[in-house]
C-alpha positions as CSV (number, residue, x, y, z in Angstrom):
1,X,4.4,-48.6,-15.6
2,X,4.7,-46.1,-13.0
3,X,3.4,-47.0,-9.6
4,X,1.8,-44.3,-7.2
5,X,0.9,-44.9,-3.9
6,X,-1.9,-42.3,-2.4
7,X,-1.9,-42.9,1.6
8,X,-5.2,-42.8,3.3
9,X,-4.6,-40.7,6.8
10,X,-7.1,-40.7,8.9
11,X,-9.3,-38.1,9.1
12,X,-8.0,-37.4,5.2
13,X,-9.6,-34.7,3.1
14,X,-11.3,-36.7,0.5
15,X,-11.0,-34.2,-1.9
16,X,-7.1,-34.0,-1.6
17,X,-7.3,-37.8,-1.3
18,X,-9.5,-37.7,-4.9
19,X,-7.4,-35.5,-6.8
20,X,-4.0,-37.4,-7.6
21,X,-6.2,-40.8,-8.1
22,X,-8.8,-39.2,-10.6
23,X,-5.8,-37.5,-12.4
24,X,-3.0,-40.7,-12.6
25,X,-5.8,-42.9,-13.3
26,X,-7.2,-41.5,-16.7
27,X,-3.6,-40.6,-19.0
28,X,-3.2,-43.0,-21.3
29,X,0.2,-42.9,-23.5
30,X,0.3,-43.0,-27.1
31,X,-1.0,-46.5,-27.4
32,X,-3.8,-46.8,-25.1
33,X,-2.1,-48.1,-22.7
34,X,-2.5,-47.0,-18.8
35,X,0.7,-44.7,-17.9
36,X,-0.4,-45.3,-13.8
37,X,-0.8,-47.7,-11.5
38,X,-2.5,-45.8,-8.4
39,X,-2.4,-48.1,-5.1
40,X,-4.7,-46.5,-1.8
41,X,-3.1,-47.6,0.7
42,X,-3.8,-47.1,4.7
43,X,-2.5,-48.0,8.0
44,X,-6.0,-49.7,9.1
45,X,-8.3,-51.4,7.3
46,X,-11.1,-48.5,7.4
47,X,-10.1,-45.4,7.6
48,X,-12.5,-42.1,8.7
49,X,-12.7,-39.9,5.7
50,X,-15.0,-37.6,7.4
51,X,-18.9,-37.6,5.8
52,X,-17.7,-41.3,5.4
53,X,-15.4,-44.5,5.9
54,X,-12.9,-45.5,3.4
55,X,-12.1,-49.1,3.1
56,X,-8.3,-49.4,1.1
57,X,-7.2,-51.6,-0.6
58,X,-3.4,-52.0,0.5
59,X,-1.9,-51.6,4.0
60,X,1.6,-49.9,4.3
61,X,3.0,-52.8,2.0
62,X,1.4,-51.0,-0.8
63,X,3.8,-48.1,-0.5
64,X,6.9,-50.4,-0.8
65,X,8.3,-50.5,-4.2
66,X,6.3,-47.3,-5.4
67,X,7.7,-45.0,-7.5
68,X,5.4,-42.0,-6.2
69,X,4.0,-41.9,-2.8
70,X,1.2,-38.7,-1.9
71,X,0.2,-37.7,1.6
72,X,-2.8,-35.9,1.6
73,X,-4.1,-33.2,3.5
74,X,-5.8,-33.6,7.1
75,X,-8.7,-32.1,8.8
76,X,-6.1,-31.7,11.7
77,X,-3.0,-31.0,10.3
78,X,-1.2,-30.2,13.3
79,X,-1.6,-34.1,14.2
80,X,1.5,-36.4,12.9
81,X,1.9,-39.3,11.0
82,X,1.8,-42.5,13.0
83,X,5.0,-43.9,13.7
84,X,4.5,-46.8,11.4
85,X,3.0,-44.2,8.7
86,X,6.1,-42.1,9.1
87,X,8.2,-45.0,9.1
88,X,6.8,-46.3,5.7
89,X,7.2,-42.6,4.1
90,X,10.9,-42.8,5.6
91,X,11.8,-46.2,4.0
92,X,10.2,-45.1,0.6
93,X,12.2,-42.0,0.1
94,X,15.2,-43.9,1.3
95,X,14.6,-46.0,-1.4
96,X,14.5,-43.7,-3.9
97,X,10.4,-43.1,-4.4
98,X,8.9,-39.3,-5.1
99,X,7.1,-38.1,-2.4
100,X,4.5,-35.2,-2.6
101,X,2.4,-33.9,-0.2
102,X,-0.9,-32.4,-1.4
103,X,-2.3,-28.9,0.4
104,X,-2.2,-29.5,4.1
105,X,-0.5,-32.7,3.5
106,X,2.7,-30.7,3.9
107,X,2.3,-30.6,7.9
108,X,2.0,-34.7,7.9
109,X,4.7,-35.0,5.8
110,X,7.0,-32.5,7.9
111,X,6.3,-34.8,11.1
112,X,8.8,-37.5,9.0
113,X,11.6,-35.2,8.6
114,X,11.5,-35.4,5.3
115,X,10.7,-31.8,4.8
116,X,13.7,-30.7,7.3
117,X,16.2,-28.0,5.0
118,X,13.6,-27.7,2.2
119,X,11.6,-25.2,0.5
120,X,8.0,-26.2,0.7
121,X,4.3,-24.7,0.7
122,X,1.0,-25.9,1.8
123,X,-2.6,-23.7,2.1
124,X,-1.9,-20.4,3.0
125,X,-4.0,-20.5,5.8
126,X,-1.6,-23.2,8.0
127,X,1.6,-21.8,6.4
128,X,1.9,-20.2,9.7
129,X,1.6,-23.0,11.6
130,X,4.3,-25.0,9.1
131,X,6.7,-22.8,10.2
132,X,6.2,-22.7,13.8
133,X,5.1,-26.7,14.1
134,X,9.0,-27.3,12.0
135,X,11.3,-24.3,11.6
136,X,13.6,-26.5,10.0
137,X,11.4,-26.8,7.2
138,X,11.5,-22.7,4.1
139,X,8.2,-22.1,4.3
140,X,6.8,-20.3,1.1
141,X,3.1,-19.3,1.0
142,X,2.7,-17.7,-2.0
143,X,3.4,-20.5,-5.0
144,X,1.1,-23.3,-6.1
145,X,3.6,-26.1,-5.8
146,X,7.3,-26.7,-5.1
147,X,9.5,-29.1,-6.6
148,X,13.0,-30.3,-4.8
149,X,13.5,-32.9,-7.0
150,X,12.6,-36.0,-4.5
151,X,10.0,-33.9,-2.2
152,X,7.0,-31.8,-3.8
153,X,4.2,-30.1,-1.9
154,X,1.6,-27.9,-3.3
155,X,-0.4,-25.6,-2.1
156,X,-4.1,-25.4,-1.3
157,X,-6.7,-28.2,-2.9
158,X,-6.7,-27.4,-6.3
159,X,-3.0,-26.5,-6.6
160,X,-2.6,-30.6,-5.8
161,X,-3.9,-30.9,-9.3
162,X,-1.7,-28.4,-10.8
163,X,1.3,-30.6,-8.6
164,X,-0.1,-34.0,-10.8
165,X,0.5,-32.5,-13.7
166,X,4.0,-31.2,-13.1
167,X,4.7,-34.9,-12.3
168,X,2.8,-35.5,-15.4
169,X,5.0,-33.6,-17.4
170,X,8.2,-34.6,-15.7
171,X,7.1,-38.7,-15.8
172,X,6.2,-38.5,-19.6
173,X,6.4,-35.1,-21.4
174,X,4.5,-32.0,-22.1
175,X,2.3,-33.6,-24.8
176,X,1.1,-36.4,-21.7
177,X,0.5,-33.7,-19.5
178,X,-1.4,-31.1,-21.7
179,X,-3.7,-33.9,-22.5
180,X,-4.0,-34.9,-19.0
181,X,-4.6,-30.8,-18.2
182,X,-7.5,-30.7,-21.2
183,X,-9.3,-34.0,-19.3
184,X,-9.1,-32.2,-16.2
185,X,-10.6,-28.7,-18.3
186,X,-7.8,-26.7,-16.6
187,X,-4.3,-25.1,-17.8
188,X,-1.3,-27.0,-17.9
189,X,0.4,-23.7,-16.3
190,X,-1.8,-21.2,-14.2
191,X,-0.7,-17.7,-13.7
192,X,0.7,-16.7,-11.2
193,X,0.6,-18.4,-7.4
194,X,-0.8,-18.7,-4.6
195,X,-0.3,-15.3,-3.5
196,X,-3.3,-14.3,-5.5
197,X,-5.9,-16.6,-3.3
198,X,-4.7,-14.9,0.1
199,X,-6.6,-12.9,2.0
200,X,-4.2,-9.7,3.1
201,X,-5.6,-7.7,6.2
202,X,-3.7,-4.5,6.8
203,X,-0.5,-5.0,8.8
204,X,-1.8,-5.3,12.3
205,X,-1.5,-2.2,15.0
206,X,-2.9,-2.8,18.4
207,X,-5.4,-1.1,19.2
208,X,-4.7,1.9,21.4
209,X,-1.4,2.2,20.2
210,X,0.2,5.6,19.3
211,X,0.3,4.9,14.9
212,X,-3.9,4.1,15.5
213,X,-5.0,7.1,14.7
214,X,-2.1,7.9,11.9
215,X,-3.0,4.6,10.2
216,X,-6.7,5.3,9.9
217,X,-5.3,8.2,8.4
218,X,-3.7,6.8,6.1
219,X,-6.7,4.5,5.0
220,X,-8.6,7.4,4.6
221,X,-6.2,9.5,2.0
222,X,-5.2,5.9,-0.2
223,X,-5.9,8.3,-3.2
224,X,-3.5,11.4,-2.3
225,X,0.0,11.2,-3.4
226,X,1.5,11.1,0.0
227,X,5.3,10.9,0.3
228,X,7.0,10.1,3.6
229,X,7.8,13.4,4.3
230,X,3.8,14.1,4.5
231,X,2.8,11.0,6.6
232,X,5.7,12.5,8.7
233,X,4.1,16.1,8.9
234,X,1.1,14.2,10.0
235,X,2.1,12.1,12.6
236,X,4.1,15.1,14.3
237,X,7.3,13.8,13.9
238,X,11.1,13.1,11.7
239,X,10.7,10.7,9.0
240,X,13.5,9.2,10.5
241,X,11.9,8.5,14.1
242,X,8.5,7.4,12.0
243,X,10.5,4.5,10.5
244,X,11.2,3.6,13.9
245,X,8.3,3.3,15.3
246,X,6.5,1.9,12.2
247,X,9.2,-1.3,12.4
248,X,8.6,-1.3,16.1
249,X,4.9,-1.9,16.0
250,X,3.4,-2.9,12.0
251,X,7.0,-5.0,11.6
252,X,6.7,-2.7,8.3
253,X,7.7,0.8,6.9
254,X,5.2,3.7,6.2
255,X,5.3,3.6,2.5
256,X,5.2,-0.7,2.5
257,X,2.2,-0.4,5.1
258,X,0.6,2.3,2.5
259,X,1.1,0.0,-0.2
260,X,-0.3,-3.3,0.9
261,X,-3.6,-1.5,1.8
262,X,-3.5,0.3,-1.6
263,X,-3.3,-2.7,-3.2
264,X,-6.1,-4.9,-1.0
265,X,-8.4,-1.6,-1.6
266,X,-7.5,-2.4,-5.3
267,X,-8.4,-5.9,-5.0
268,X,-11.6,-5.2,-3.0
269,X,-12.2,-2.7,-6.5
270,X,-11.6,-5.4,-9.1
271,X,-13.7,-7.5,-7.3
272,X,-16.8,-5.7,-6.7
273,X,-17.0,-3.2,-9.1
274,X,-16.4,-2.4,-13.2
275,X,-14.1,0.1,-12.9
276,X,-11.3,0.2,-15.4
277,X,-8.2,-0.8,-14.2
278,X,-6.3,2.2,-14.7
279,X,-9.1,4.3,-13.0
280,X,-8.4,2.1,-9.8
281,X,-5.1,2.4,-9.4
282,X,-5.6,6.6,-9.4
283,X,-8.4,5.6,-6.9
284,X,-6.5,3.9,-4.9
285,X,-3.3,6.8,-5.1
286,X,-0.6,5.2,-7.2
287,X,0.8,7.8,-9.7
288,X,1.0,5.8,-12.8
289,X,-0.6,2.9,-14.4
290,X,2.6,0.8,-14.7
291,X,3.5,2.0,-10.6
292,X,0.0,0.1,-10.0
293,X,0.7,-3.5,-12.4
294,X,4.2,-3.5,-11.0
295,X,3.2,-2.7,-7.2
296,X,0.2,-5.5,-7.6
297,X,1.7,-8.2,-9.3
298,X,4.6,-8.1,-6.4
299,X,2.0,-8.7,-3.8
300,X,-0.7,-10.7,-5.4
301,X,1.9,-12.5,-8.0
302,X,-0.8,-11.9,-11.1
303,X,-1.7,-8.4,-13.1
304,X,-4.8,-6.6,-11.8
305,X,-6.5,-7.5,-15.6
306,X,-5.6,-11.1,-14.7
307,X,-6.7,-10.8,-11.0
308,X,-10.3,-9.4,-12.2
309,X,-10.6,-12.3,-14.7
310,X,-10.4,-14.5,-11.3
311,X,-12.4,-12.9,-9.2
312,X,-14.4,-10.2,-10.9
313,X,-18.2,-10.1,-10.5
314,X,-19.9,-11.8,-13.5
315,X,-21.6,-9.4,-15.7
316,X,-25.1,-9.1,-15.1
């Protein structure tokens, strides 16, 4: 039987803590027999959850000789493991054991090293601060999980579950896993990643800088078909010294500033309104209706049909 150890942080998020022992404790194999053995384990004896204390029922000695261990997310992430924590989660993968960090979980994890020269995710919204708490660590934002083999992290809350059931699949099969993704009423695979959930502002321009009033501009005419030579002609200027000034203060070029806001406008139109899809991308000024899939599924990982099935408006 495989043996999974979930640790219990303090401060732990109880719905990251939840997920992996709701989802390993319910597959059953073939015969009826349990395929998980799920350990909570904790450095102290009571450990604050939050709205309430959770008393474990295995120290650190219940992460020894397990062959998963999952680190949870924090309401603090930017706070590291104990040493003895850290210690624990160092002996474990030195002996062999998975270890997968679930949503914020990743910026725990990263205070053992473990995390040093890999690819790894966590919530979008402290993907920033992965990076710049451990730049040894290839931060990527947009997925819903990462597997390096040994390590795993996933992405926000609910991505945790889609992590379980790629361990699922990996401990025990497809046909384990899709039953485990039919208890939990969810897809074995989602579409797409993360990128879809994340909120995307328009490139940031101080305010009072020289591209202000160009890039209100440019909000304002989404639905003309403006080339660079126009948005040139408008700012007064060479296309070439445009560029230049566009890296030097969006970190972007004209045309890739244009199209991120032409595609949150699109989102904004899927979401709040029942506008065909093909009548939103000429609203929002891309020339065809494949420019518009291709141009959206880059930036938001999923189609604008799938995107609306998300987070459409429920008809009335």
């Amino acid at each position: 039987m495989h043996t999974v150890a979930v640790l219990a942080p303090e401060q732990v998020i109880s719905f990251d803590l939840a997920t992996p022992i709701e989802v390993f404790t319910r597959i059953r194999l073939s015969d009826g027999a349990p395929a998980y053995q799920v350990r909570i384990c904790a450095e102290r004896r009571e450990t604050d959850a939050g709205p309430f204390t959770l008393r474990a029922p295995w120290g650190l000695e219940g992460i020894k000789g397990a062959d998963t261990v999952i680190v949870p997310g924090t309401t603090d992430p930017a706070v590291p493991l104990p040493p003895a924590v850290c210690d624990a989660l160092r002996t474990a993968a030195a002996e062999g054991a998975r270890i997968a960090a679930i949503c914020s979980g990743a910026l725990p994890l990263a205070s053992t090293g473990l995390l040093d020269g890999l690819r790894a995710t966590t919530h979008w919204a402290v993907a920033e601060l992965l990076a710049a708490m451990y730049p040894d660590v290839d931060v990527d934002p947009d997925v819903l999980y990462v597997d390096n083999g040994q390590i795993l992290t996933s992405a926000g809350a609910s991505a945790g579950l889609d992590l379980c059931l790629h361990m699922i699949r990996r401990d025990y099969g497809s046909a384990v896993a899709a039953d485990a993704a039919r208890m939990a009423v969810m897809p074995l695979e989602r579409e797409g990643g993360q990128a879809q959930f994340i909120v995307r502002p328009c490139l940031p321009t101080p305010r009072g800088s020289a591209l202000e009033p160009l890039l209100l501009w440019l909000q304002d005419n989404l639905g003309r078909n403006l080339t660079l030579a126009d948005i040139a002609t408008q700012a007064g200027t060479s296309p070439r010294t445009l560029i230049r000034r566009f890296r030097e203060q969006t970190g972007s070029t004209p045309l890739q500033w244009l199209h991120r806001i032409r595609v949150r406008q699109a989102q904004h139109l899927l979401e709040t309104t029942d506008h065909t899809v093909e009548r939103i991308g000429a609203q929002v000024g891309f020339g065809s209706p494949t420019s518009f899939r291709d141009r959206f599924k880059r930036v938001t990982g999923v189609s604008p049909h799938a995107y609306r099935r998300g987070f459409g408006r429920l008809p009335s």
